[in-house]
Coordinates of N, CA and C in Angstrom, one line a residue:
M1 N 201.8 60.8 125.4 CA 200.4 61.2 125.1 C 199.8 60.2 124.2
P2 N 198.6 59.7 124.5 CA 197.9 58.8 123.6 C 197.4 59.5 122.3
N3 N 197.4 58.8 121.3 CA 197.0 59.4 120.0 C 195.5 59.5 119.9
A4 N 195.0 60.2 118.9 CA 193.6 60.5 118.7 C 192.8 59.2 118.6
R5 N 193.3 58.2 118.0 CA 192.5 57.0 117.8 C 192.3 56.3 119.1
V6 N 193.3 56.3 120.0 CA 193.2 55.6 121.3 C 192.2 56.4 122.1
L7 N 192.2 57.7 122.1 CA 191.3 58.6 122.8 C 189.9 58.3 122.4
E8 N 189.7 58.2 121.1 CA 188.3 58.0 120.6 C 187.8 56.6 121.1
E9 N 188.7 55.6 121.1 CA 188.3 54.3 121.5 C 187.9 54.3 123.0
K10 N 188.7 55.0 123.8 CA 188.3 55.1 125.2 C 187.0 55.9 125.5
K11 N 186.8 56.9 124.7 CA 185.6 57.7 124.8 C 184.4 56.8 124.5
S12 N 184.6 56.0 123.4 CA 183.5 55.1 123.0 C 183.2 54.0 124.1
M13 N 184.3 53.5 124.8 CA 184.1 52.6 125.8 C 183.4 53.2 127.0
V14 N 183.8 54.4 127.3 CA 183.1 55.1 128.5 C 181.6 55.4 128.1
A15 N 181.3 55.7 126.9 CA 180.0 56.0 126.5 C 179.1 54.7 126.6
G16 N 179.8 53.6 126.3 CA 179.1 52.3 126.4 C 178.8 51.9 127.8
L17 N 179.7 52.2 128.7 CA 179.5 52.0 130.1 C 178.4 52.9 130.7
V18 N 178.4 54.1 130.3 CA 177.4 55.1 130.7 C 176.0 54.6 130.3
D19 N 175.9 54.1 129.1 CA 174.7 53.5 128.6 C 174.2 52.4 129.4
K20 N 175.1 51.5 129.8 CA 174.8 50.3 130.6 C 174.2 50.7 132.0
L21 N 175.0 51.7 132.6 CA 174.6 52.2 133.9 C 173.2 52.8 133.9
Q22 N 173.0 53.7 132.9 CA 171.7 54.5 132.9 C 170.5 53.7 132.4
N23 N 170.8 52.6 131.7 CA 169.6 51.9 131.1 C 169.4 50.5 131.6
S24 N 169.9 50.3 132.8 CA 169.8 49.0 133.5 C 168.9 49.1 134.7
A25 N 168.1 48.1 135.0 CA 167.3 48.1 136.2 C 168.1 48.1 137.5
A26 N 169.2 47.4 137.4 CA 170.1 47.2 138.6 C 171.5 46.7 138.1
G27 N 172.5 46.8 139.0 CA 173.8 46.3 138.6 C 174.6 46.1 139.9
V28 N 175.7 45.3 139.7 CA 176.6 44.9 140.9 C 178.0 45.0 140.4
L29 N 178.8 45.6 141.3 CA 180.3 45.7 141.0 C 180.9 44.6 141.9
V30 N 181.8 43.9 141.4 CA 182.4 42.7 142.1 C 183.9 42.7 141.9
D31 N 184.6 42.3 143.0 CA 186.1 42.0 142.9 C 186.2 40.5 142.6
Y32 N 186.7 40.2 141.4 CA 186.6 38.8 140.9 C 188.0 38.1 140.9
I33 N 189.0 38.7 141.5 CA 190.4 38.3 141.3 C 190.6 36.8 141.8
G34 N 189.9 36.4 142.8 CA 190.2 35.0 143.3 C 189.3 33.9 142.8
I35 N 188.4 34.1 141.9 CA 187.6 33.1 141.4 C 188.4 32.2 140.4
N36 N 188.2 30.9 140.5 CA 189.0 30.0 139.5 C 188.2 29.9 138.2
V37 N 188.9 29.3 137.2 CA 188.4 29.3 135.9 C 187.1 28.5 135.8
A38 N 187.0 27.4 136.5 CA 185.8 26.6 136.4 C 184.6 27.3 136.9
D39 N 184.7 28.0 138.1 CA 183.6 28.7 138.7 C 183.3 30.0 137.8
D40 N 184.3 30.6 137.3 CA 184.1 31.8 136.4 C 183.3 31.4 135.2
T41 N 183.6 30.2 134.6 CA 182.9 29.8 133.4 C 181.4 29.5 133.8
K42 N 181.2 28.9 134.9 CA 179.8 28.6 135.3 C 179.1 29.9 135.6
L43 N 179.8 30.8 136.3 CA 179.2 32.1 136.6 C 178.7 32.9 135.3
R44 N 179.6 33.0 134.4 CA 179.3 33.7 133.1 C 178.2 33.0 132.4
K45 N 178.1 31.7 132.4 CA 177.1 31.0 131.7 C 175.7 31.3 132.3
E46 N 175.7 31.2 133.7 CA 174.5 31.4 134.4 C 174.0 32.9 134.2
L47 N 174.9 33.8 134.3 CA 174.5 35.2 134.1 C 174.0 35.5 132.7
R48 N 174.6 34.9 131.7 CA 174.2 35.1 130.3 C 172.8 34.5 130.1
E49 N 172.6 33.3 130.6 CA 171.3 32.7 130.4 C 170.2 33.5 131.2
A50 N 170.5 34.2 132.2 CA 169.6 35.0 132.9 C 169.4 36.4 132.3
G51 N 170.1 36.7 131.3 CA 170.0 38.0 130.6 C 170.8 39.1 131.3
V52 N 171.8 38.7 132.0 CA 172.7 39.7 132.7 C 174.0 39.9 131.9
D53 N 174.3 41.1 131.7 CA 175.6 41.5 131.0 C 176.7 41.6 132.0
Y54 N 177.7 40.8 131.8 CA 178.8 40.7 132.8 C 180.2 40.9 132.1
A55 N 181.0 41.8 132.6 CA 182.3 42.0 131.9 C 183.3 42.7 132.9
V56 N 184.5 42.3 132.7 CA 185.6 42.9 133.4 C 185.8 44.3 132.9
V57 N 186.0 45.3 133.8 CA 186.2 46.7 133.3 C 187.4 47.3 134.0
K58 N 188.0 48.3 133.3 CA 189.1 49.1 133.8 C 188.5 50.1 134.8
N59 N 189.1 50.3 135.9 CA 188.7 51.2 136.9 C 188.7 52.7 136.4
T60 N 189.8 53.0 135.6 CA 189.9 54.3 135.1 C 188.7 54.7 134.2
L61 N 188.3 53.8 133.3 CA 187.2 54.0 132.4 C 185.9 54.1 133.1
L62 N 185.7 53.1 134.1 CA 184.5 53.1 134.8 C 184.3 54.3 135.7
R63 N 185.5 54.9 136.2 CA 185.4 56.1 137.0 C 184.8 57.2 136.2
F64 N 185.2 57.4 135.0 CA 184.6 58.4 134.1 C 183.1 58.1 133.9
A65 N 182.8 56.9 133.7 CA 181.4 56.5 133.4 C 180.5 56.7 134.6
V66 N 180.9 56.4 135.8 CA 180.0 56.5 137.0 C 179.8 58.0 137.2
R67 N 180.8 58.8 137.0 CA 180.6 60.3 137.2 C 179.5 60.8 136.2
E68 N 179.7 60.4 134.9 CA 178.7 60.9 133.9 C 177.3 60.4 134.1
A69 N 177.2 59.1 134.6 CA 175.9 58.5 134.8 C 175.2 58.9 136.1
G70 N 175.9 59.7 136.9 CA 175.3 60.1 138.2 C 175.5 59.2 139.3
F71 N 176.5 58.2 139.2 CA 176.8 57.3 140.3 C 178.1 57.5 140.9
G72 N 178.5 58.8 141.1 CA 179.8 59.2 141.6 C 180.2 58.5 142.9
E73 N 179.2 58.1 143.7 CA 179.5 57.4 145.0 C 180.2 56.1 144.8
L74 N 180.1 55.5 143.6 CA 180.8 54.2 143.3 C 182.3 54.4 143.1
E75 N 182.8 55.6 143.0 CA 184.2 55.8 142.8 C 185.1 55.3 143.9
D76 N 184.6 55.3 145.1 CA 185.3 54.8 146.3 C 185.7 53.4 146.2
V77 N 184.9 52.6 145.5 CA 185.1 51.1 145.5 C 185.9 50.7 144.2
L78 N 186.3 51.6 143.4 CA 186.9 51.3 142.1 C 188.4 51.1 142.3
Q79 N 188.8 50.1 143.0 CA 190.2 49.7 143.3 C 190.3 48.2 143.1
G80 N 191.5 47.8 142.8 CA 191.7 46.4 142.5 C 191.0 45.9 141.3
S81 N 190.7 44.6 141.2 CA 190.0 44.1 140.0 C 188.5 44.4 140.1
T82 N 187.9 44.7 139.0 CA 186.5 45.1 139.0 C 185.8 44.5 137.8
A83 N 184.6 43.9 138.1 CA 183.7 43.4 137.0 C 182.4 44.0 137.3
L84 N 181.6 44.2 136.2 CA 180.3 44.8 136.3 C 179.3 43.9 135.7
A85 N 178.2 43.7 136.5 CA 177.1 42.8 136.1 C 175.8 43.7 136.1
V86 N 175.2 43.8 135.0 CA 174.0 44.6 134.9 C 172.8 43.9 134.3
S87 N 171.6 44.2 134.7 CA 170.4 43.6 134.1 C 169.5 44.7 133.7
K88 N 169.0 44.7 132.5 CA 168.2 45.7 132.0 C 166.7 45.7 132.5
E89 N 166.3 44.4 132.8 CA 164.9 44.3 133.1 C 164.6 43.8 134.6
D90 N 165.3 42.8 135.0 CA 165.1 42.2 136.3 C 166.1 42.9 137.3
P91 N 165.5 43.5 138.3 CA 166.4 44.3 139.3 C 167.0 43.4 140.3
I92 N 166.6 42.1 140.3 CA 167.1 41.2 141.4 C 168.1 40.2 140.9
I93 N 168.0 39.7 139.7 CA 168.7 38.5 139.3 C 170.2 38.7 139.3
A94 N 170.8 39.9 138.9 CA 172.2 40.1 138.9 C 172.8 39.9 140.4
A95 N 172.1 40.6 141.3 CA 172.6 40.4 142.7 C 172.5 39.0 143.2
K96 N 171.4 38.3 142.8 CA 171.1 37.0 143.3 C 172.3 36.0 142.8
I97 N 172.6 36.1 141.6 CA 173.6 35.2 141.0 C 175.0 35.5 141.6
I98 N 175.3 36.8 141.6 CA 176.7 37.2 142.1 C 176.8 36.9 143.5
E99 N 175.8 37.1 144.3 CA 175.9 36.7 145.8 C 176.0 35.2 146.0
K100 N 175.3 34.4 145.1 CA 175.4 33.0 145.1 C 176.9 32.5 145.0
Y101 N 177.6 33.1 144.0 CA 179.0 32.7 143.8 C 179.9 33.3 144.8
S102 N 179.5 34.4 145.4 CA 180.3 35.0 146.5 C 180.3 34.1 147.7
S103 N 179.2 33.4 147.9 CA 179.2 32.5 149.0 C 179.8 31.1 148.7
I104 N 180.0 30.8 147.5 CA 180.6 29.6 147.1 C 182.2 29.7 147.1
V105 N 182.7 30.8 146.6 CA 184.1 31.0 146.6 C 184.6 31.4 148.0
P106 N 185.6 30.6 148.5 CA 186.1 30.9 149.9 C 186.7 32.2 150.1
G107 N 186.6 32.7 151.3 CA 187.2 34.0 151.7 C 186.6 35.2 150.9
D108 N 187.5 36.1 150.7 CA 187.1 37.3 149.9 C 187.6 37.3 148.5
A109 N 187.8 36.1 148.0 CA 188.4 35.9 146.6 C 187.4 36.4 145.6
F110 N 186.1 36.4 145.9 CA 185.1 36.9 144.9 C 184.0 37.6 145.8
R111 N 184.1 38.9 145.8 CA 183.2 39.6 146.7 C 182.5 40.8 146.1
V112 N 181.4 41.1 146.6 CA 180.6 42.2 146.1 C 181.2 43.5 146.6
K113 N 181.4 44.5 145.8 CA 181.9 45.9 146.2 C 180.8 46.8 146.5
A114 N 179.8 46.9 145.6 CA 178.7 47.8 145.8 C 177.7 47.5 144.6
G115 N 176.7 48.3 144.5 CA 175.7 48.0 143.5 C 174.8 49.3 143.3
F116 N 173.9 49.2 142.4 CA 172.9 50.3 142.2 C 171.6 49.7 141.7
M117 N 170.5 50.4 142.0 CA 169.2 50.0 141.6 C 168.3 51.3 141.5
D118 N 167.5 51.3 140.4 CA 166.6 52.4 140.2 C 167.3 53.8 140.3
G119 N 168.5 53.8 139.8 CA 169.3 55.1 139.7 C 169.9 55.5 141.0
K120 N 170.0 54.6 142.0 CA 170.6 54.9 143.3 C 171.7 53.9 143.6
V121 N 172.8 54.4 144.2 CA 173.9 53.5 144.6 C 173.5 52.8 145.9
V122 N 173.8 51.5 146.0 CA 173.5 50.7 147.2 C 174.7 50.1 147.7
D123 N 174.8 49.9 149.0 CA 176.0 49.2 149.6 C 175.9 47.7 149.6
V124 N 177.0 47.1 150.1 CA 177.1 45.6 150.1 C 175.9 45.0 150.8
A125 N 175.6 45.5 152.0 CA 174.5 44.9 152.8 C 173.2 45.0 152.0
T126 N 172.9 46.0 151.3 CA 171.7 46.2 150.5 C 171.7 45.2 149.3
V127 N 172.8 45.0 148.7 CA 172.9 44.0 147.6 C 172.6 42.6 148.1
K128 N 173.1 42.3 149.3 CA 172.7 41.0 149.9 C 171.2 40.9 150.2
E129 N 170.6 41.9 150.7 CA 169.2 41.9 150.9 C 168.4 41.7 149.6
I130 N 168.8 42.4 148.6 CA 168.2 42.3 147.2 C 168.3 40.8 146.7
A131 N 169.5 40.3 147.0 CA 169.8 38.9 146.5 C 168.9 37.9 147.2
S132 N 168.4 38.2 148.4 CA 167.6 37.3 149.2 C 166.1 37.3 148.8
I133 N 165.7 38.3 147.9 CA 164.4 38.4 147.5 C 164.1 37.3 146.4
P134 N 163.0 36.6 146.5 CA 162.7 35.5 145.6 C 162.7 36.1 144.1
A135 N 163.1 35.2 143.2 CA 163.1 35.6 141.8 C 161.7 35.8 141.3
K136 N 161.6 36.4 140.1 CA 160.3 36.7 139.6 C 159.5 35.4 139.3
E137 N 160.1 34.4 138.9 CA 159.4 33.1 138.6 C 158.9 32.5 139.9
E138 N 159.7 32.6 141.0 CA 159.3 32.1 142.3 C 158.0 32.9 142.8
L139 N 158.1 34.2 142.6 CA 157.0 35.0 143.1 C 155.7 34.7 142.3
I140 N 155.8 34.5 141.0 CA 154.7 34.2 140.2 C 154.1 32.8 140.6
A141 N 155.0 31.8 140.8 CA 154.5 30.5 141.2 C 153.8 30.6 142.6
K142 N 154.3 31.3 143.5 CA 153.6 31.5 144.8 C 152.3 32.2 144.7
M143 N 152.2 33.2 143.8 CA 151.0 33.9 143.6 C 149.9 33.0 143.0
L144 N 150.3 32.3 142.0 CA 149.4 31.3 141.4 C 148.9 30.3 142.3
S145 N 149.8 29.8 143.2 CA 149.4 28.8 144.2 C 148.4 29.3 145.2
S146 N 148.7 30.6 145.6 CA 147.7 31.2 146.6 C 146.4 31.5 145.9
L147 N 146.4 31.8 144.6 CA 145.1 32.0 144.0 C 144.4 30.7 143.7
N148 N 145.1 29.7 143.4 CA 144.5 28.4 143.1 C 143.8 27.7 144.3
A149 N 144.4 27.9 145.5 CA 143.9 27.3 146.7 C 142.5 27.6 147.0
P150 N 142.0 28.9 147.0 CA 140.6 29.2 147.2 C 139.7 28.6 146.2
L151 N 140.2 28.6 144.9 CA 139.3 28.1 143.8 C 139.1 26.6 144.0
T152 N 140.2 25.9 144.5 CA 140.1 24.4 144.8 C 139.1 24.2 145.9
N153 N 139.2 25.0 147.0 CA 138.3 24.8 148.1 C 136.9 25.1 147.7
F154 N 136.7 26.1 146.8 CA 135.4 26.4 146.4 C 134.8 25.3 145.6
A155 N 135.6 24.7 144.7 CA 135.1 23.6 143.9 C 134.7 22.4 144.8
I156 N 135.5 22.1 145.9 CA 135.1 21.1 146.8 C 133.8 21.3 147.5
V157 N 133.6 22.6 147.9 CA 132.3 23.0 148.6 C 131.2 22.8 147.6
L158 N 131.3 23.2 146.4 CA 130.3 23.0 145.4 C 129.9 21.5 145.2
D159 N 131.0 20.7 145.2 CA 130.7 19.2 145.0 C 129.9 18.7 146.2
Q160 N 130.3 19.1 147.4 CA 129.6 18.7 148.6 C 128.1 19.1 148.6
I161 N 127.9 20.4 148.2 CA 126.5 20.9 148.1 C 125.7 20.1 147.1
A162 N 126.4 19.7 146.0 CA 125.7 19.0 144.9 C 125.3 17.6 145.5
E163 N 126.2 17.0 146.2 CA 125.9 15.6 146.8 C 124.8 15.7 147.8
K164 N 124.8 16.7 148.6 CA 123.7 16.8 149.6 C 122.4 17.1 148.9
G165 N 122.5 17.9 147.9 CA 121.2 18.2 147.1 C 120.6 17.0 146.5
G166 N 121.5 16.1 146.0 CA 121.0 14.9 145.4 C 120.4 14.0 146.4
A167 N 121.0 13.9 147.6 CA 120.4 13.1 148.7 C 119.1 13.6 149.1
A168 N 119.0 14.9 149.2 CA 117.7 15.6 149.7 C 116.6 15.3 148.7
E169 N 116.9 15.3 147.4 CA 115.9 15.1 146.4 C 115.4 13.6 146.4
A170 N 116.3 12.7 146.7 CA 116.0 11.3 146.7 C 115.1 10.9 147.9
A171 N 115.2 11.6 149.0 CA 114.4 11.2 150.2 C 112.9 11.5 150.0
P172 N 112.5 12.7 149.6 CA 111.1 12.9 149.3 C 110.5 11.9 148.3
A173 N 111.3 11.6 147.3 CA 110.8 10.6 146.3 C 110.5 9.3 146.9
E174 N 111.4 8.8 147.8 CA 111.1 7.5 148.4 C 109.9 7.6 149.3
E175 N 109.7 8.7 150.1 CA 108.6 8.8 150.9 C 107.3 8.8 150.1
A176 N 107.3 9.5 149.0 CA 106.1 9.6 148.2 C 105.7 8.2 147.6
A177 N 106.7 7.4 147.3 CA 106.5 6.0 146.8 C 105.9 5.2 147.9
A178 N 106.4 5.3 149.1 CA 105.8 4.5 150.2 C 104.4 4.9 150.5
E179 N 104.0 6.2 150.4 CA 102.6 6.6 150.7 C 101.7 6.1 149.6
A180 N 102.2 6.1 148.4 CA 101.3 5.8 147.2 C 100.9 4.3 147.2
A181 N 101.7 3.4 147.7 CA 101.5 2.0 147.7 C 100.2 1.6 148.5
P182 N 100.0 2.0 149.8 CA 98.8 1.6 150.5 C 97.6 2.2 149.9
A183 N 97.7 3.4 149.3 CA 96.5 4.1 148.7 C 96.0 3.3 147.6
E184 N 96.8 2.6 146.8 CA 96.3 1.8 145.7 C 95.6 0.5 146.2
E185 N 95.9 0.0 147.4 CA 95.3 -1.3 147.8 C 94.0 -1.1 148.5
T186 N 93.7 0.1 149.1 CA 92.6 0.4 149.9 C 91.3 0.1 149.2
P187 N 91.0 0.5 147.9 CA 89.7 0.3 147.3 C 89.4 -1.2 147.2
A188 N 90.4 -2.1 146.9 CA 90.1 -3.5 146.8 C 89.6 -4.1 148.0
E189 N 90.1 -3.7 149.2 CA 89.6 -4.2 150.5 C 88.2 -3.8 150.8
E190 N 88.0 -2.5 150.5 CA 86.6 -1.9 150.7 C 85.6 -2.6 149.8
T191 N 86.0 -2.9 148.6 CA 85.0 -3.5 147.6 C 84.7 -4.9 148.1
A192 N 85.7 -5.7 148.6 CA 85.4 -7.0 149.0 C 84.5 -7.1 150.2
A193 N 84.5 -6.2 151.1 CA 83.7 -6.2 152.3 C 82.2 -6.2 152.0
P194 N 81.7 -5.2 151.2 CA 80.2 -5.2 150.8 C 79.8 -6.5 150.1
A195 N 80.7 -7.0 149.3 CA 80.3 -8.2 148.6 C 80.0 -9.4 149.5
A196 N 80.8 -9.5 150.6 CA 80.6 -10.6 151.5 C 79.3 -10.3 152.3
E197 N 79.0 -9.1 152.6 CA 77.7 -8.8 153.3 C 76.5 -9.0 152.4
A198 N 76.6 -8.8 151.1 CA 75.5 -9.0 150.2 C 75.1 -10.5 150.1
E199 N 76.1 -11.4 150.2 CA 75.9 -12.8 150.1 C 75.3 -13.4 151.3
A200 N 75.5 -12.9 152.5 CA 75.1 -13.4 153.8 C 73.5 -13.5 153.9
P201 N 72.7 -12.5 153.6 CA 71.2 -12.7 153.7 C 70.7 -13.8 152.8
A202 N 71.3 -14.0 151.6 CA 70.7 -15.0 150.7 C 70.7 -16.4 151.3
E203 N 71.6 -16.7 152.2 CA 71.7 -18.0 152.8 C 70.6 -18.2 153.9
E204 N 70.2 -17.1 154.5 CA 69.2 -17.1 155.6 C 67.7 -17.1 155.1
T205 N 67.5 -17.1 153.9 CA 66.1 -17.1 153.3 C 65.4 -18.4 153.7
P206 N 64.2 -18.3 154.4 CA 63.5 -19.6 154.9 C 62.9 -20.3 153.7
A207 N 62.9 -21.6 153.9 CA 62.3 -22.5 152.8 C 60.9 -22.4 152.7
A208 N 60.3 -22.5 151.6 CA 58.8 -22.4 151.4 C 58.1 -23.6 152.1
E209 N 57.0 -23.3 152.7 CA 56.2 -24.3 153.4 C 55.1 -25.0 152.5

């Protein structure tokens, strides 16, 4: 029989697992037995940087935890080696990273067992579908790109309108200048004509007899 101290330690560990399960946006259970040290180190680093909690867990303790957390359906996969990856905020990132390494490691040496999201247990196929969803950063980048395209097109249209407007204003100004030039020369020609007519009779005056 285990002593009281050991029992308390196990109860504390189960409580910690229950807290992870109930307060995470999503999680993935994985059989990790075949992953090598180098890949395992890279996996843990990538998960840690993404804000994902990853740890190897004992099936006996996790079995108590899933029952208490309301994920009893996960008991069926609690065989062999088990690691738990949970994310408190991002419901996609844990599945995305785990599935990435599942495809890198040959065979079934590192495979997804099951998962959960929004308080519901999901199977392996669903975990793979979740992993295929673009990450939050990718979605934001695509959204900003789609929003920026109409604004860019709108700016181009405004520039074209401005250029056409400038050309339209320049044309009337040039026409007005062309019409104004002959109007200024006309009085001079009309003034010269009467002067020539006034001088002609003076030459025809008969000499005195």
